[in-house]
Coordinates of C-alpha atoms in Angstrom, one line a residue:
M1 CA -21.1 44.2 2.7
K2 CA -24.0 42.6 0.7
K3 CA -24.6 39.0 1.7
R4 CA -24.0 36.4 -1.0
K5 CA -26.5 33.7 -1.8
R6 CA -26.6 31.0 0.9
L7 CA -27.1 27.3 0.9
A8 CA -27.9 25.3 4.1
V9 CA -26.8 21.7 4.3
F10 CA -27.8 19.2 6.9
I11 CA -25.6 16.2 7.4
G12 CA -24.4 13.8 10.1
E13 CA -20.9 12.6 11.0
I14 CA -19.1 14.9 8.6
G15 CA -15.8 13.1 9.3
R16 CA -16.9 10.0 7.3
D17 CA -15.6 9.5 3.7
Y18 CA -18.9 9.9 1.9
Q19 CA -19.9 13.0 3.8
K20 CA -16.5 14.6 3.3
Q21 CA -16.6 13.7 -0.4
F22 CA -20.0 15.2 -0.8
I23 CA -19.2 18.5 1.0
N24 CA -15.9 18.8 -0.8
E25 CA -17.6 18.5 -4.1
L26 CA -20.4 20.8 -3.0
Q27 CA -17.8 23.5 -2.1
R28 CA -16.3 23.2 -5.5
V29 CA -19.6 23.4 -7.4
A30 CA -21.7 25.8 -5.2
C31 CA -18.9 28.2 -4.3
S32 CA -18.0 28.6 -8.0
K33 CA -21.6 29.7 -8.5
G34 CA -21.3 32.4 -5.8
Y35 CA -22.9 30.6 -2.8
D36 CA -21.8 30.7 0.8
I37 CA -22.4 27.2 2.2
F38 CA -23.4 26.6 5.8
V39 CA -23.2 22.9 6.7
F40 CA -25.1 22.0 9.9
N41 CA -23.6 18.9 11.2
N42 CA -24.4 16.5 14.1
F43 CA -22.4 13.5 15.3
G44 CA -25.2 11.0 15.6
A45 CA -26.9 9.3 18.5
Y46 CA -25.8 7.1 21.4
N47 CA -29.3 5.6 21.3
S48 CA -32.8 6.8 20.7
T49 CA -33.6 7.7 24.3
T50 CA -30.7 9.7 25.6
L51 CA -30.7 13.4 26.3
F52 CA -27.5 13.6 24.2
D53 CA -29.5 12.7 21.1
S54 CA -31.9 15.6 21.7
G55 CA -29.0 18.0 21.9
E56 CA -27.6 16.7 18.6
R57 CA -31.0 16.9 16.9
D58 CA -31.3 20.6 18.0
V59 CA -28.7 21.5 15.3
I60 CA -31.8 22.1 13.1
N61 CA -32.8 25.0 15.4
I62 CA -29.6 27.0 14.7
P63 CA -30.4 28.5 11.3
V64 CA -33.2 31.0 10.4
F65 CA -34.3 29.3 7.2
S66 CA -35.6 32.5 5.5
E67 CA -32.0 33.5 5.1
F68 CA -31.2 30.7 2.6
E69 CA -31.9 30.3 -1.1
G70 CA -31.9 26.6 -0.8
I71 CA -31.5 23.6 1.6
I72 CA -29.9 20.3 1.0
S73 CA -30.5 17.4 3.4
L74 CA -28.6 14.0 3.6
P75 CA -31.1 12.2 5.9
D76 CA -29.4 8.8 5.7
T77 CA -26.4 10.3 7.5
F78 CA -28.5 11.6 10.5
D79 CA -28.7 8.4 12.7
I80 CA -31.2 10.2 15.0
D81 CA -34.8 9.1 15.1
G82 CA -37.3 11.8 13.9
M83 CA -34.7 14.3 12.9
E84 CA -35.7 14.5 9.2
T85 CA -39.4 15.1 10.1
M86 CA -38.6 17.8 12.6
L87 CA -36.3 19.5 10.1
L88 CA -38.9 19.6 7.4
N89 CA -41.6 20.8 9.8
K90 CA -39.3 23.7 10.9
I91 CA -38.4 24.6 7.3
K92 CA -42.1 24.7 6.3
Q93 CA -42.7 27.2 9.2
E94 CA -40.0 29.6 8.1
T95 CA -39.5 29.5 4.3
N96 CA -40.7 28.1 1.0
C97 CA -37.2 27.8 -0.6
P98 CA -36.4 24.6 -2.4
V99 CA -35.4 21.6 -0.3
V100 CA -33.4 18.7 -1.9
S101 CA -33.0 15.4 -0.1
V102 CA -30.1 13.3 -1.3
R103 CA -30.0 9.4 -1.6
N104 CA -33.4 9.2 0.1
G105 CA -35.7 11.4 2.0
S106 CA -39.3 12.7 2.4
L107 CA -41.6 12.8 -0.6
E108 CA -42.3 16.4 0.4
T109 CA -38.9 17.5 -0.9
Y110 CA -37.1 17.3 -4.3
R111 CA -35.2 14.1 -4.2
V112 CA -31.9 13.1 -5.8
I113 CA -32.3 9.4 -5.4
F114 CA -29.7 6.7 -5.8
D115 CA -31.1 3.6 -7.3
N116 CA -30.4 1.3 -4.4
F117 CA -32.8 -1.4 -5.7
G118 CA -31.5 -1.5 -9.2
T119 CA -27.8 -1.4 -8.3
L120 CA -28.1 -4.2 -5.7
Y121 CA -30.2 -6.1 -8.3
E122 CA -27.3 -5.8 -10.7
M123 CA -24.7 -6.8 -8.1
T124 CA -26.7 -9.9 -7.3
N125 CA -27.0 -10.7 -11.0
H126 CA -23.2 -10.4 -11.3
F127 CA -22.8 -13.2 -8.8
I128 CA -25.5 -15.3 -10.4
N129 CA -24.9 -14.8 -14.1
D130 CA -21.1 -14.0 -14.3
H131 CA -20.0 -16.4 -11.6
G132 CA -22.7 -19.0 -11.7
F133 CA -23.4 -18.9 -7.9
K134 CA -26.7 -20.1 -6.5
N135 CA -25.9 -20.3 -2.8
I136 CA -25.8 -16.6 -2.0
C137 CA -26.4 -15.0 1.4
Y138 CA -27.1 -11.4 2.2
M139 CA -26.2 -9.0 5.0
S140 CA -28.5 -5.9 5.1
G141 CA -28.1 -2.6 6.8
P142 CA -30.4 -1.4 9.6
M143 CA -33.9 -1.8 8.3
R144 CA -34.9 1.6 9.7
F145 CA -33.1 3.2 6.7
E146 CA -34.8 3.4 3.3
D147 CA -31.6 2.5 1.4
S148 CA -31.3 -0.7 3.5
V149 CA -34.9 -1.7 2.6
K150 CA -34.4 -0.9 -1.2
R151 CA -31.1 -2.8 -1.4
L152 CA -32.6 -5.9 0.3
E153 CA -35.5 -5.7 -2.1
G154 CA -33.1 -5.6 -5.0
F155 CA -31.3 -8.7 -3.8
K156 CA -34.6 -10.6 -3.3
A157 CA -35.8 -9.6 -6.8
A158 CA -32.7 -10.8 -8.5
M159 CA -32.7 -14.0 -6.6
A160 CA -36.4 -14.5 -7.5
D161 CA -35.9 -13.7 -11.2
A162 CA -33.1 -16.4 -11.2
G163 CA -35.5 -18.9 -9.6
L164 CA -33.5 -19.0 -6.4
E165 CA -35.3 -19.2 -3.1
V166 CA -34.7 -16.6 -0.4
T167 CA -35.2 -17.8 3.2
D168 CA -34.6 -16.3 6.6
D169 CA -31.5 -18.4 7.2
I170 CA -29.6 -16.7 4.4
I171 CA -30.3 -13.1 5.5
I172 CA -29.1 -11.2 8.6
E173 CA -29.6 -7.6 9.5
G174 CA -26.3 -5.8 10.1
D175 CA -25.4 -2.3 11.5
F176 CA -23.5 -0.7 8.6
W177 CA -20.4 -1.4 10.7
K178 CA -18.4 -4.5 11.8
F179 CA -20.1 -5.3 15.1
A180 CA -22.4 -7.9 13.5
S181 CA -19.6 -9.8 11.8
V182 CA -19.4 -12.7 14.3
P183 CA -23.2 -13.7 14.2
A184 CA -23.2 -13.1 10.5
A185 CA -20.3 -15.5 9.9
D186 CA -22.0 -18.1 12.2
K187 CA -25.2 -17.9 10.3
F188 CA -23.8 -17.8 6.8
L189 CA -21.4 -20.7 7.3
K190 CA -24.4 -22.9 8.3
A191 CA -26.6 -21.7 5.4
Y192 CA -27.1 -24.0 2.4
G193 CA -26.0 -26.9 4.5
G194 CA -22.6 -25.3 4.9
K195 CA -22.1 -24.7 1.2
T196 CA -22.5 -21.0 1.0
E197 CA -20.7 -19.7 -2.1
A198 CA -21.0 -15.9 -1.7
V199 CA -22.2 -13.1 0.6
I200 CA -23.4 -9.8 -0.7
C201 CA -23.2 -7.0 1.9
A202 CA -25.2 -3.8 1.9
N203 CA -22.1 -1.7 2.6
D204 CA -18.3 -2.0 2.6
Y205 CA -17.6 -1.9 6.3
M206 CA -19.9 -4.9 7.0
A207 CA -18.1 -6.7 4.1
L208 CA -14.7 -5.9 5.4
G209 CA -15.7 -7.0 8.9
L210 CA -17.0 -10.3 7.5
I211 CA -13.8 -10.9 5.5
E212 CA -11.8 -10.4 8.7
E213 CA -14.1 -12.8 10.6
F214 CA -13.8 -15.4 7.9
A215 CA -10.0 -15.1 7.9
A216 CA -9.9 -15.6 11.7
R217 CA -11.7 -18.9 11.1
G218 CA -9.3 -20.0 8.3
I219 CA -11.7 -19.3 5.5
K220 CA -10.2 -17.3 2.7
V221 CA -11.8 -14.8 0.4
P222 CA -12.1 -15.3 -2.6
D223 CA -10.7 -18.9 -2.5
D224 CA -13.3 -20.4 -0.2
I225 CA -16.1 -17.8 -0.4
R226 CA -16.8 -14.6 -2.3
V227 CA -17.9 -11.3 -0.7
S228 CA -19.0 -7.9 -2.0
G229 CA -19.7 -4.5 -0.4
F230 CA -21.3 -1.2 -1.4
D231 CA -20.2 2.5 -1.2
E232 CA -16.5 2.2 -2.3
V233 CA -14.8 3.3 0.9
I234 CA -11.0 3.7 0.8
E235 CA -10.4 0.9 3.2
G236 CA -11.9 -1.5 0.7
K237 CA -9.5 -0.3 -2.0
A238 CA -6.5 -0.7 0.4
S239 CA -7.6 -4.1 1.7
E240 CA -5.3 -7.1 1.1
V241 CA -8.2 -8.6 -1.0
V242 CA -9.5 -5.5 -2.8
L243 CA -13.3 -5.3 -2.2
T244 CA -15.9 -5.7 -4.9
T245 CA -18.2 -2.7 -4.4
V246 CA -20.4 0.0 -5.8
A247 CA -19.2 3.5 -6.6
I248 CA -21.7 6.2 -5.5
P249 CA -22.0 9.0 -8.1
V250 CA -21.3 11.8 -5.6
E251 CA -20.3 14.4 -8.2
E252 CA -23.6 13.8 -10.1
M253 CA -25.6 14.0 -6.8
V254 CA -24.0 17.4 -5.9
A255 CA -24.4 18.8 -9.4
K256 CA -28.0 17.8 -9.6
S257 CA -28.8 19.1 -6.1
V258 CA -27.5 22.6 -6.9
E259 CA -29.1 22.5 -10.3
I260 CA -32.5 21.8 -8.8
I261 CA -32.2 24.7 -6.3
E262 CA -31.2 27.1 -9.0
D263 CA -33.9 25.9 -11.5
V264 CA -36.7 26.2 -8.9
N265 CA -35.6 29.7 -7.8
N266 CA -35.6 30.7 -11.5
G267 CA -39.1 29.5 -12.0
K268 CA -38.4 26.4 -13.9
E269 CA -40.4 23.2 -13.6
V270 CA -38.4 20.4 -11.9
P271 CA -39.3 16.8 -11.5
A272 CA -40.0 15.7 -7.9
E273 CA -37.4 12.9 -8.2
T274 CA -34.2 12.4 -10.1
G275 CA -32.7 8.9 -10.2
L276 CA -29.0 8.2 -10.4
T277 CA -27.3 4.8 -10.7
G278 CA -24.1 3.5 -9.2
K279 CA -21.3 1.7 -11.0
I280 CA -20.5 -1.9 -10.0
L281 CA -16.7 -2.3 -9.5
P282 CA -15.9 -6.1 -9.7
K283 CA -12.6 -6.7 -7.8
A284 CA -10.7 -9.5 -6.1
S285 CA -13.2 -10.3 -3.3
C286 CA -15.7 -11.7 -5.9
G287 CA -12.9 -13.4 -7.9
C288 CA -12.9 -10.9 -10.8
C289 CA -10.2 -8.3 -11.1
F290 CA -7.0 -8.9 -9.1
D291 CA -5.3 -5.7 -10.3
R292 CA -4.8 -3.3 -7.4
P293 CA -6.3 0.2 -7.7
L294 CA -3.9 3.2 -7.7
I295 CA -3.8 4.3 -4.1
D296 CA -1.3 6.5 -2.3
Y297 CA -0.6 4.0 0.5
N298 CA 1.7 6.4 2.4
S299 CA -1.2 8.9 2.6
F300 CA -3.6 6.1 3.6
V301 CA -1.3 4.8 6.4
N302 CA -0.7 8.4 7.6
R303 CA -4.4 9.0 7.7
L304 CA -5.0 5.9 9.8
T305 CA -2.2 6.9 12.1
D306 CA -3.6 10.4 12.4
E307 CA -7.1 9.1 13.2
Y308 CA -5.7 6.7 15.8
V309 CA -3.8 9.6 17.5
N310 CA -6.9 11.8 17.3
V311 CA -9.0 9.1 19.1
R312 CA -6.4 9.0 21.9
R313 CA -6.2 12.8 22.1
S314 CA -10.0 13.2 22.1
T315 CA -10.3 11.7 25.6
Q316 CA -7.2 13.6 26.7
F317 CA -8.6 16.9 25.3
I318 CA -12.0 16.6 27.1
T319 CA -10.4 15.7 30.4
D320 CA -7.7 18.4 30.2
I321 CA -10.2 21.2 29.3
E322 CA -12.2 20.3 32.4
N323 CA -9.1 20.6 34.4
Q324 CA -8.7 24.3 33.4
V325 CA -10.3 26.4 36.1
T326 CA -11.3 29.7 34.5
E327 CA -13.1 30.5 31.2
V328 CA -10.0 32.2 29.9
D329 CA -7.8 29.2 30.8
K330 CA -10.2 26.9 29.0
L331 CA -10.3 29.0 25.8
N332 CA -6.5 29.4 25.8
F333 CA -6.1 25.6 26.2
V334 CA -8.4 24.9 23.2
N335 CA -6.1 27.2 21.1
T336 CA -3.2 24.8 21.7
Y337 CA -5.2 22.0 19.9
N338 CA -6.2 24.2 16.9
H339 CA -2.7 24.1 15.6
T340 CA -2.4 20.4 16.1
F341 CA -5.5 19.6 14.1
R342 CA -5.4 22.3 11.5
V343 CA -8.7 23.9 12.5
Q344 CA -8.7 27.3 10.9
N345 CA -10.9 30.4 11.5
M346 CA -13.1 28.7 14.1
Y347 CA -15.8 30.9 15.7
L348 CA -17.1 30.0 19.2
C349 CA -20.7 31.3 19.5
L350 CA -22.6 31.0 22.8
C351 CA -26.3 31.6 23.6
L352 CA -27.5 34.6 25.5
D353 CA -30.9 34.9 27.3
D354 CA -33.4 36.1 24.6
F355 CA -34.9 32.7 23.9
K356 CA -38.0 32.5 21.7
D357 CA -40.5 29.8 20.8
D358 CA -38.9 27.2 22.9
N359 CA -35.8 27.3 20.6
P360 CA -32.8 26.1 22.6
Y361 CA -30.7 28.7 20.7
S362 CA -31.2 32.3 21.7
E363 CA -32.1 35.0 19.1
T364 CA -29.0 36.9 19.9
M365 CA -25.7 35.0 20.1
L366 CA -22.4 35.9 21.6
L367 CA -19.2 35.5 19.6
K368 CA -16.9 34.5 22.4
T369 CA -13.7 34.1 20.6
I370 CA -12.1 33.2 17.2
Y371 CA -9.5 30.5 16.8
P372 CA -6.6 30.6 16.3
F373 CA -6.2 33.9 18.0
N374 CA -2.5 33.9 18.4
D375 CA 0.5 31.7 18.0
E376 CA 1.2 32.0 21.7
R377 CA -1.0 31.9 24.8
T378 CA -3.0 35.1 25.1
E379 CA -3.9 36.7 28.4
N380 CA -7.5 37.2 27.4
P381 CA -8.8 35.9 24.1
I382 CA -12.5 36.8 24.8
I383 CA -14.3 39.0 22.3
N384 CA -17.9 39.0 23.6
Y385 CA -19.5 40.4 20.5
K386 CA -23.3 40.2 20.2
F387 CA -24.9 39.4 16.9
P388 CA -28.2 38.0 15.6
R389 CA -28.3 34.2 15.3
K390 CA -29.7 34.5 11.7
D391 CA -26.2 35.6 10.6
I392 CA -24.6 32.4 12.0
V393 CA -21.4 34.4 12.2
P394 CA -21.4 38.2 12.5
D395 CA -20.8 40.2 9.3
E396 CA -18.1 42.2 11.0
Y397 CA -16.0 39.0 11.3
F398 CA -17.3 37.0 8.3
N399 CA -16.0 39.2 5.5
H400 CA -14.4 36.8 3.0
D401 CA -13.8 38.1 -0.5
E402 CA -14.6 34.7 -1.9
P403 CA -17.6 32.3 -1.2
T404 CA -16.8 30.1 1.7
C405 CA -18.0 26.8 3.2
H406 CA -18.5 26.7 6.9
I407 CA -19.2 23.7 9.2
I408 CA -21.6 24.4 12.1
C409 CA -21.6 22.0 15.1
P410 CA -23.8 22.2 18.2
I411 CA -22.3 22.6 21.7
H412 CA -24.4 20.9 24.3
Y413 CA -24.1 18.8 27.4
K414 CA -26.7 16.1 27.2
N415 CA -29.7 18.2 26.1
M416 CA -28.4 21.5 27.7
T417 CA -27.4 23.7 24.8
F418 CA -24.6 26.3 25.2
G419 CA -24.2 27.4 21.6
Y420 CA -22.3 26.2 18.5
F421 CA -19.0 26.5 16.9
V422 CA -18.2 27.3 13.2
T423 CA -15.1 26.3 11.3
E424 CA -14.2 26.8 7.7
W425 CA -14.0 23.7 5.5
C426 CA -10.5 22.8 4.6
D427 CA -10.9 19.9 2.1
R428 CA -10.1 16.6 3.7
D429 CA -8.5 18.0 6.8
I430 CA -11.8 17.9 8.7
T431 CA -11.0 14.9 11.0
I432 CA -13.0 12.9 13.5
F433 CA -11.6 15.3 16.1
L434 CA -14.3 17.8 15.2
G435 CA -16.7 15.9 17.4
P436 CA -14.5 16.0 20.5
Y437 CA -14.1 19.8 19.9
G438 CA -17.9 20.1 20.5
E439 CA -17.7 17.7 23.4
G440 CA -14.8 19.6 24.9
F441 CA -16.6 23.0 24.7
A442 CA -19.7 21.4 26.2
H443 CA -17.8 20.0 29.1
A444 CA -15.9 23.3 29.6
Y445 CA -19.1 25.4 29.8
N446 CA -21.0 22.8 31.8
D447 CA -18.0 22.8 34.3
L448 CA -18.2 26.6 34.5
R449 CA -22.0 26.4 35.0
L450 CA -21.4 23.9 37.9
Q451 CA -18.7 26.1 39.3
A452 CA -21.2 29.0 39.3
Q453 CA -23.9 26.9 40.9
S454 CA -21.5 25.6 43.4
S455 CA -20.4 29.1 44.4
E456 CA -24.0 30.2 44.6
L457 CA -24.9 27.1 46.7
A458 CA -21.9 27.6 48.9
E459 CA -23.0 31.3 49.5
I460 CA -26.5 30.2 50.2
R461 CA -25.2 27.6 52.7
K462 CA -22.9 30.1 54.2
Q463 CA -25.8 32.7 54.6
N464 CA -27.9 29.9 56.1
L465 CA -25.3 29.6 58.9
I466 CA -24.9 33.4 59.5
D467 CA -26.9 35.6 61.8
P468 CA -28.2 38.4 59.6
L469 CA -28.2 41.1 62.3
T470 CA -24.7 40.6 63.7
G471 CA -22.9 38.9 60.8
I472 CA -21.5 36.1 63.1
T473 CA -22.5 32.5 63.1
N474 CA -26.1 31.6 64.1
R475 CA -27.1 28.7 66.3
R476 CA -27.2 26.2 63.3
G477 CA -23.7 27.2 62.3
F478 CA -22.5 27.0 65.9
E479 CA -23.9 23.5 66.3
Q480 CA -22.1 22.3 63.1
S481 CA -18.8 23.8 64.3
F482 CA -19.4 22.5 67.8
N483 CA -19.8 18.9 66.5
V484 CA -16.6 19.2 64.4
L485 CA -14.7 20.3 67.6
K486 CA -15.2 16.9 69.2
T487 CA -13.3 15.2 66.4
Q488 CA -10.7 17.8 65.8
N489 CA -6.9 17.0 66.1
F490 CA -5.2 19.2 68.7
N491 CA -1.7 19.9 69.8
E492 CA -0.7 18.4 73.1
D493 CA -0.5 21.8 74.9
D494 CA -3.7 23.2 73.4
L495 CA -6.4 24.6 75.7
I496 CA -10.1 25.0 74.9
S497 CA -12.0 27.9 76.4
F498 CA -15.8 27.7 76.4
I499 CA -17.4 31.1 76.6
S500 CA -21.0 32.1 77.3
V501 CA -22.1 35.7 77.0
D502 CA -25.5 37.4 77.7
L503 CA -26.3 41.0 77.1
D504 CA -27.6 42.7 80.3
N505 CA -30.6 45.1 80.4
L506 CA -31.8 44.4 76.8
K507 CA -35.4 44.7 77.8
T508 CA -34.8 48.1 79.4
I509 CA -33.0 49.4 76.3
N510 CA -35.9 48.1 74.1
D511 CA -38.6 49.6 76.3
T512 CA -36.9 52.9 76.8
Y513 CA -35.1 53.6 73.5
G514 CA -36.8 51.3 71.0
H515 CA -36.1 48.0 69.4
A516 CA -33.7 49.6 66.8
E517 CA -31.5 50.6 69.7
G518 CA -31.9 47.1 71.1
D519 CA -30.6 45.7 67.8
I520 CA -27.6 48.1 68.0
A521 CA -26.8 46.8 71.5
I522 CA -27.0 43.2 70.4
K523 CA -24.7 43.9 67.3
S524 CA -22.3 45.8 69.4
V525 CA -21.8 43.0 71.9
A526 CA -21.4 40.6 69.0
D527 CA -18.7 42.9 67.6
V528 CA -16.9 42.9 70.9
L529 CA -17.0 39.1 71.3
A530 CA -15.8 38.6 67.7
E531 CA -12.9 40.9 68.3
V532 CA -11.9 39.0 71.5
V533 CA -12.0 35.5 70.1
T534 CA -10.7 36.4 66.6
A535 CA -11.8 34.9 63.2
E536 CA -10.1 31.5 63.5
N537 CA -12.2 30.6 66.5
I538 CA -16.0 30.0 66.9
C539 CA -18.2 33.0 67.7
A540 CA -22.1 32.7 67.5
R541 CA -25.3 34.4 68.4
V542 CA -27.5 31.5 69.7
G543 CA -30.5 33.4 70.9
G544 CA -31.9 36.9 71.2
D545 CA -29.1 38.3 73.4
E546 CA -27.2 35.1 74.0
F547 CA -23.8 34.3 72.6
Y548 CA -21.4 31.4 72.6
A549 CA -17.7 31.3 71.7
I550 CA -15.0 28.7 71.7
M551 CA -11.3 29.6 71.7
I552 CA -8.3 27.4 71.1
S553 CA -5.1 28.6 72.8
S554 CA -1.9 27.3 74.4
D555 CA -1.7 30.3 76.8
P556 CA -2.2 29.0 80.4
D557 CA -3.6 32.5 81.3
T558 CA -6.1 32.5 78.5
Q559 CA -9.2 32.5 80.7
E560 CA -8.1 35.5 82.8
N561 CA -6.8 37.4 79.7
T562 CA -9.9 36.8 77.7
L563 CA -12.2 38.1 80.5
K564 CA -10.1 41.2 81.0
R565 CA -9.9 41.9 77.2
F566 CA -13.7 41.4 76.8
Y567 CA -14.5 44.2 79.3
E568 CA -11.8 46.5 78.0
I569 CA -13.1 46.2 74.4
L570 CA -16.7 46.6 75.7
E571 CA -15.8 49.8 77.5
A572 CA -14.2 51.1 74.3
K573 CA -17.3 50.3 72.4
N574 CA -19.4 52.3 74.9
K575 CA -17.2 55.3 74.3
E576 CA -17.5 54.9 70.6
L577 CA -21.3 54.6 70.6
N578 CA -21.8 57.5 73.1
K579 CA -25.3 56.4 73.9
E580 CA -27.6 57.5 76.7
Y581 CA -27.4 54.0 78.0
S582 CA -24.3 51.9 78.8
L583 CA -23.7 48.4 77.4
H584 CA -23.0 45.6 79.8
A585 CA -22.8 41.9 79.3
S586 CA -22.2 39.0 81.6
I587 CA -19.6 36.5 80.6
G588 CA -18.6 33.0 81.8
I589 CA -15.4 31.3 80.7
Y590 CA -14.4 27.7 81.3
T591 CA -11.0 26.5 80.1
V592 CA -10.0 22.8 79.8
P593 CA -7.2 20.8 78.2
S594 CA -7.9 19.9 74.6
S595 CA -7.8 16.2 75.6
Q596 CA -11.3 16.8 77.1
A597 CA -12.8 18.0 73.9
D598 CA -15.1 15.0 73.8
K599 CA -17.0 16.4 76.8
S600 CA -17.7 19.8 75.2
V601 CA -21.4 19.8 76.0
E602 CA -20.6 19.5 79.7
H603 CA -17.9 22.2 79.5
L604 CA -20.3 24.6 77.8
Q605 CA -22.9 24.0 80.5
V606 CA -20.2 25.0 83.1
A607 CA -19.5 28.2 81.1
D608 CA -23.3 28.9 81.2
K609 CA -23.3 28.6 85.0
L610 CA -20.3 30.9 85.3
M611 CA -22.1 33.4 83.1
Y612 CA -25.3 33.4 85.2
E613 CA -23.2 33.8 88.3
S614 CA -21.6 36.8 86.7
K615 CA -25.0 38.2 85.9
R616 CA -26.2 37.7 89.4
K617 CA -23.2 39.6 90.8
Y618 CA -23.8 42.4 88.3
K619 CA -27.4 42.8 89.4
E620 CA -26.5 42.7 93.1
E621 CA -23.8 45.4 92.5
K622 CA -26.4 47.6 90.8

């Protein structure tokens, strides 16, 4: 099947309203023009220094850019330092296709710019000219973002043009969320000698947070103070006091972005920058329009309820997937959540081992499974299909008759990359739970990695305690077991037998028949001793031809029976080997009540003396 034209989109936190609105509109526009859309999403940073941030930033390493006809970047959604620069550098290395940055972005790209300066200038003029306010404060977004800088400049310019002074005590830097509401309220209520008339905020969430904080202090909006926001989020429309805000022209942004890519590819000249303006929407919070917008409040409440449940389930999901032991169990478990959160046609793609150019993603990927794979639990959902990463999803499985929009999210534990997952866009059903999906997969495969390492380490530790010639415990292993014996709980009638064994005539065997035969003799005595004391007891080679064993038994005749059984099995071994020499070993056994386990060293020394006495008698009899 011939591949359709492809667009790559880079975006952060796709579950947010603006991002979903943008992708939803892009799907409508670009897919109608025959493009398959691949949206490379990350979920932002914890802070600028964590390993997690590096794993999120590496989403830019998933695509092979030469496979795309155009690239759209939304850099103000990234929230990861340096990501835009790294993205553009990688694009330069791989392709010369058109790159469009939306709302802000590098001057090296085509830019569809929102007029943050002019729009905030007009919003400030609305408060000054239409309402007659002079005591106006401003809450900016984080100043590391270009749109925050431009909006603040627009506010300052409008105030200056109106002859109003702007001082530090009327401005505070916010976070584009509600966390700065308390210090902002503290500052603004003191500004202008406590006579602040209005606060303009650089986005809606800060405005809503400030309104809530004012209300908690008994200050009403708009009766006591006026407030405005920016971005037109749905929460502002549904607020008890409908928020004055700015509508972002998302449809125009999308249409212009796709138009630029097509025009460039068709050889047309395109301006480096296209400016778009927003529309000011005066509502109740600034004292203008008190009519409520048409909103499906049932849908809105349901959405908030769903997101609350999703947040709770996110932690549950990550914890529960770790509790599944095998890979198949973990994959089956994920399938139970796909139905709950309406994730459809999700592809789990893992890295293999053909890494190139320090890319954390391998050149060849492994399609592990596709969700949902069944309505019921499946015994083995694993596909294990290899395909080149440049395809994102293998052609054999990606075979849609119509252009499709896919969301690609990285799977990484801190900065350790395992792969990515791909899910089809399904309008507004992409929820905040998409992030925990990636986290869940990351924890699952990190857990499997640790299991493998633990098994390998356990095997290494085990081998470190095993004598390689005989296969029984070595001196180190014996000493560990011996120390545990002193603290072990025993039954009242348990007896402990301390056994010392030494192979006789080893030097003669080595000198006469060679060291290979000497090794056979040592191993044969070890086999005999291991058969006598059985696996649940301690049996060790502690020197060249020296052995220790410890047996726990409740048989009062255990010492006599063990001695008899040892020589019977040794005689059988001689017949089995049928060598020119005959094996013989001296043995000493000392049995004590288990209550004397704390004196094990002394008891073993007694067993040694008995063994040497046996050896002396054997030599005398020869």
